[in-house]
Coordinates of C-alpha atoms in Angstrom, one line a residue:
M239 CA 19.3 162.2 -15.6
S240 CA 17.6 165.1 -14.3
I241 CA 16.2 167.4 -17.6
L242 CA 18.4 170.0 -16.2
D243 CA 21.3 168.3 -16.5
L244 CA 20.5 166.9 -20.1
I245 CA 20.5 170.4 -21.0
R246 CA 23.6 171.8 -19.5
N247 CA 25.3 168.5 -20.9
A248 CA 23.8 169.3 -23.8
I249 CA 25.9 173.1 -23.7
T250 CA 28.9 171.3 -23.0
E251 CA 28.7 168.9 -25.6
D252 CA 28.1 172.2 -28.1
M253 CA 30.7 174.6 -26.1
P254 CA 33.3 172.6 -24.3
Q255 CA 36.1 175.7 -24.4
G256 CA 33.3 178.4 -25.4
D257 CA 31.8 179.8 -28.3
L258 CA 35.6 180.6 -30.0
T259 CA 33.5 182.2 -32.9
T260 CA 31.0 184.6 -30.6
E261 CA 33.9 185.7 -27.7
S262 CA 36.6 186.0 -30.0
M263 CA 34.5 189.2 -31.3
A264 CA 35.5 190.6 -28.0
L265 CA 31.6 192.2 -27.8
R266 CA 30.4 193.9 -24.8
P267 CA 26.8 192.5 -23.7
R268 CA 23.8 193.6 -26.3
H269 CA 20.7 193.6 -24.5
G270 CA 18.4 193.3 -26.9
S271 CA 15.2 190.9 -28.3
A272 CA 14.7 187.3 -30.1
R273 CA 11.9 185.6 -31.4
P274 CA 11.7 182.3 -33.2
K275 CA 9.4 181.7 -35.7
A276 CA 7.4 179.2 -36.9
K277 CA 9.1 178.3 -40.9
Q278 CA 6.3 175.2 -40.7
D279 CA 2.7 174.6 -39.2
L280 CA 4.0 172.3 -36.2
V281 CA 2.1 171.9 -33.1
L282 CA 4.1 173.3 -29.9
S283 CA 6.2 171.5 -27.4
G284 CA 9.3 171.7 -25.2
T285 CA 9.1 174.6 -24.8
L286 CA 10.9 173.8 -21.0
P287 CA 14.2 172.9 -22.3
F288 CA 14.0 175.2 -24.8
E289 CA 13.8 178.3 -21.9
Q290 CA 16.1 176.7 -19.4
S291 CA 19.0 176.8 -22.3
M292 CA 18.3 180.4 -22.5
L293 CA 18.4 181.2 -18.8
I294 CA 21.7 178.7 -18.1
L295 CA 23.6 181.0 -20.4
E296 CA 21.6 184.3 -19.5
P297 CA 19.9 184.1 -16.1
T298 CA 18.1 187.8 -16.6
A299 CA 16.7 186.9 -19.7
K300 CA 13.1 187.4 -20.1
I301 CA 10.9 185.0 -21.7
I302 CA 7.2 185.5 -22.9
W303 CA 5.5 182.6 -24.7
H304 CA 2.4 183.1 -27.4
F305 CA 1.9 179.9 -27.3
N306 CA 0.7 176.9 -24.7
E307 CA 2.8 173.4 -25.4
G308 CA 0.0 171.4 -27.6
D309 CA -1.3 174.6 -29.8
K310 CA -1.1 174.4 -32.8
I311 CA 1.5 177.3 -34.5
L312 CA 1.1 178.5 -38.4
N313 CA 3.8 178.8 -40.4
G314 CA 5.4 182.4 -40.1
Q315 CA 4.0 183.0 -36.4
N316 CA 6.2 183.8 -33.5
I317 CA 6.5 181.8 -30.6
C318 CA 7.6 183.7 -27.9
S319 CA 9.7 186.9 -26.6
I320 CA 12.8 187.4 -25.6
E321 CA 14.4 190.0 -23.7
G322 CA 18.4 189.7 -22.4
D323 CA 21.8 190.0 -23.8
L324 CA 21.8 188.9 -27.3
I325 CA 25.2 187.4 -27.1
Q326 CA 24.6 185.0 -24.5
I327 CA 21.8 184.6 -26.3
L328 CA 23.0 183.4 -29.7
K329 CA 25.7 180.9 -27.8
A330 CA 22.1 179.3 -26.5
E331 CA 20.8 179.5 -29.9
R332 CA 21.6 176.0 -31.5
V333 CA 20.8 173.8 -28.3
A334 CA 17.8 175.3 -27.7
L335 CA 16.2 175.4 -31.4
N336 CA 17.4 171.5 -31.3
F337 CA 15.1 170.4 -28.4
L338 CA 12.2 172.7 -29.8
G339 CA 12.3 171.6 -33.4
H340 CA 12.8 167.5 -32.4
L341 CA 10.2 167.4 -29.5
S342 CA 7.7 170.5 -31.6
G343 CA 8.5 167.4 -34.9
I344 CA 7.5 164.7 -32.6
A345 CA 4.1 166.6 -31.4
T346 CA 3.3 167.4 -34.9
L347 CA 3.6 164.0 -36.3
T348 CA 1.7 162.2 -33.7
A349 CA -1.3 165.1 -34.0
Q350 CA -1.2 164.1 -37.9
F351 CA -1.7 160.2 -36.6
V352 CA -4.1 161.4 -34.1
E353 CA -6.2 163.7 -36.9
K354 CA -6.4 160.0 -38.7
V355 CA -8.3 158.6 -36.2
K356 CA -10.3 161.2 -35.2
G357 CA -14.1 159.4 -34.2
L358 CA -13.2 155.9 -34.1
G359 CA -12.2 155.5 -30.4
T360 CA -8.7 154.1 -31.2
Q361 CA -5.9 155.5 -29.1
I362 CA -2.6 156.3 -30.6
L363 CA 0.7 154.5 -28.2
D364 CA 4.3 155.5 -28.9
T365 CA 6.8 153.1 -28.1
R366 CA 10.2 152.9 -25.9
K367 CA 11.9 153.4 -29.3
T368 CA 13.1 156.8 -28.0
T369 CA 16.1 158.5 -28.3
P370 CA 18.6 157.3 -25.4
G371 CA 18.2 160.4 -22.3
L372 CA 15.1 162.4 -23.5
R373 CA 12.4 159.9 -23.4
E374 CA 10.7 161.9 -20.4
L375 CA 10.3 164.7 -22.7
E376 CA 9.5 162.7 -26.4
K377 CA 6.5 160.6 -24.4
K378 CA 5.4 164.3 -22.9
A379 CA 5.5 165.2 -27.0
V380 CA 3.5 162.6 -28.2
I381 CA 0.9 163.9 -25.1
H382 CA 1.5 167.1 -26.6
G383 CA 0.2 166.1 -29.9
G384 CA -2.9 164.1 -28.5
G385 CA -1.0 160.5 -28.0
T386 CA -1.0 158.8 -25.5
N387 CA 1.8 157.4 -23.7
H388 CA 2.2 153.7 -23.4
R389 CA 4.9 152.1 -20.8
M390 CA 7.3 154.6 -19.9
N391 CA 9.9 152.2 -19.3
L392 CA 10.8 148.0 -18.2
S393 CA 9.5 148.5 -15.2
T394 CA 6.2 150.3 -15.2
A395 CA 4.5 147.3 -17.3
V396 CA 4.4 143.5 -18.3
L397 CA 4.8 143.2 -21.8
I398 CA 5.7 139.2 -23.3
K399 CA 7.3 140.2 -26.5
D400 CA 8.6 137.6 -29.1
N401 CA 11.7 136.4 -27.2
H402 CA 10.4 136.2 -24.0
I403 CA 8.3 133.9 -25.8
S404 CA 11.2 131.8 -27.3
L405 CA 12.8 132.4 -23.9
G406 CA 10.6 130.7 -21.4
G407 CA 9.1 127.9 -23.9
G408 CA 6.1 129.2 -24.8
I409 CA 3.1 132.0 -24.2
G410 CA 1.5 129.5 -22.1
P411 CA 4.4 128.6 -19.2
V412 CA 6.0 132.2 -19.7
V413 CA 2.5 134.1 -18.1
E414 CA 2.1 131.2 -15.8
R415 CA 5.1 132.5 -14.1
I416 CA 5.0 135.9 -14.6
R417 CA 1.7 135.5 -12.7
K418 CA 3.9 133.5 -9.7
H419 CA 5.6 137.1 -9.2
T420 CA 3.8 139.5 -10.0
Q421 CA -0.1 141.2 -10.0
Q422 CA 0.9 143.5 -12.8
S423 CA -1.9 143.2 -15.8
I424 CA 0.0 141.2 -18.4
E425 CA -0.1 142.4 -22.5
V426 CA 1.0 139.6 -24.5
E427 CA 2.7 140.3 -28.6
T428 CA 1.3 137.9 -30.9
K429 CA 1.7 137.2 -34.3
N430 CA -0.8 134.9 -36.1
L431 CA -4.3 133.8 -35.0
L432 CA -3.1 130.2 -33.2
E433 CA -1.0 133.0 -30.5
V434 CA -4.3 134.9 -30.2
Q435 CA -5.9 131.8 -29.2
E436 CA -3.9 131.1 -26.9
A437 CA -3.5 134.8 -25.1
I438 CA -7.1 134.6 -25.0
G439 CA -7.5 131.5 -23.3
L440 CA -4.6 132.5 -20.6
K441 CA -7.5 135.2 -20.6
V442 CA -4.3 138.0 -20.4
D443 CA -5.3 141.4 -20.4
R444 CA -4.2 142.9 -23.7
I445 CA -3.2 141.2 -26.8
L446 CA -0.9 143.2 -29.3
L447 CA -1.3 141.9 -33.0
D448 CA 1.8 142.5 -34.1
N449 CA 3.3 143.1 -37.8
M450 CA -0.1 141.7 -38.8
N451 CA -2.0 142.6 -41.8
T452 CA -5.3 144.6 -41.8
Q453 CA -7.3 141.7 -43.2
L454 CA -5.5 139.3 -40.3
I455 CA -6.4 142.1 -37.7
K456 CA -10.1 141.7 -38.1
E457 CA -10.2 138.0 -38.3
C458 CA -8.0 138.2 -34.8
L459 CA -10.8 140.8 -33.6
K460 CA -13.6 138.5 -34.1
I461 CA -12.2 136.0 -31.9
I462 CA -11.3 138.1 -28.8
P463 CA -13.5 139.0 -26.4
A464 CA -14.3 142.5 -25.2
E465 CA -13.0 142.2 -22.0
I466 CA -9.8 141.8 -23.8
Q467 CA -8.0 145.2 -25.1
T468 CA -6.3 144.9 -28.3
E469 CA -3.7 146.5 -29.6
A470 CA -2.1 146.8 -33.5
S471 CA 1.4 147.7 -34.0
G472 CA 4.0 147.8 -37.1
N473 CA 4.4 148.6 -40.2
M474 CA 1.8 151.7 -39.0
N475 CA 2.0 155.2 -41.5
L476 CA -0.4 158.0 -42.0
Q477 CA -1.3 156.1 -45.4
R478 CA -2.6 153.5 -43.8
I479 CA -4.0 153.5 -40.3
R480 CA -7.1 154.7 -40.5
E481 CA -8.1 151.6 -41.9
V482 CA -6.6 149.7 -39.0
A483 CA -8.5 151.8 -36.8
E484 CA -11.5 151.0 -38.5
T485 CA -11.2 147.3 -37.2
G486 CA -12.1 148.7 -33.4
V487 CA -9.0 148.0 -31.9
N488 CA -8.3 149.4 -29.2
F489 CA -5.1 150.9 -29.5
I490 CA -2.5 151.6 -32.3
S491 CA 1.5 151.6 -31.0
I492 CA 3.8 153.8 -33.3
G493 CA 7.8 153.8 -32.9
A494 CA 7.6 156.4 -35.8
L495 CA 6.6 158.7 -33.1
T496 CA 9.6 159.4 -31.7
H497 CA 12.5 157.5 -33.4
S498 CA 11.5 158.8 -37.3
A499 CA 9.4 162.3 -36.5
P500 CA 11.0 164.8 -39.1
V501 CA 12.1 168.0 -36.8
A502 CA 9.8 171.3 -37.0
D503 CA 11.2 173.6 -38.7
V504 CA 12.1 176.9 -36.1
S505 CA 14.7 179.7 -36.7
L506 CA 15.5 182.0 -34.3
L507 CA 15.5 185.4 -34.8
F508 CA 17.4 188.0 -33.4
D509 CA 15.9 192.2 -33.5
W510 CA 20.4 193.6 -32.9
S511 CA 19.1 197.0 -34.7
E512 CA 16.9 197.0 -31.2
S513 CA 19.8 196.0 -28.9
Q514 CA 21.9 198.4 -27.2

């Protein structure tokens, strides 16, 4: 599904038979201006779905952005200016703000994690724990927040997780089978020191240290050679993230970036007094 199809579906979901309230007022077109205003400090993301939500219902609307995606916006600042038929813009308001608030929320939370590890060389990664249908947009929001995308989907990288290990009879047999069928780099999820040692012996490309406490991560990093990348994941939060990064791990993946980011608070203000 394309982003445009996604937006059209969202609008149809919001008004399958039109906007009963607005259309029952039987108003003529009202040309004027509107402006989304930040009600908190945030990092901007989601300008494309916001803009397209407006243009689908009001094709003649003119939208001028005052910031670029990835920019920090302060509480009270106007994000863009919109001119057009305010009746149609009113109909698009909620869908447009849903996209903008959700995606800016992801970018904002990502930026907070990135700031916590600043200067340590550890990259903040997202995961596949995304809203169905919104993965492309949500992963772009992570980039806008200064994070890095992990694999986009199951087709783009090899990551051997615990269920693969159980299914295949152990880390060794699974790695061996996979190497017979692909030349792609291999990442293996591990949960203890013994599994880390086995993954090292297999010379995999990256070892995922899953749900380990900080002390165990340190112990694992002492034995993992420099040519093997390391990634920590599980139970990551803003209070803990820096101490994990200080261990020297290359990557920290955080599902919460996309599945638990608070929605950024943005309102759309209409200048009805200027409309005609």
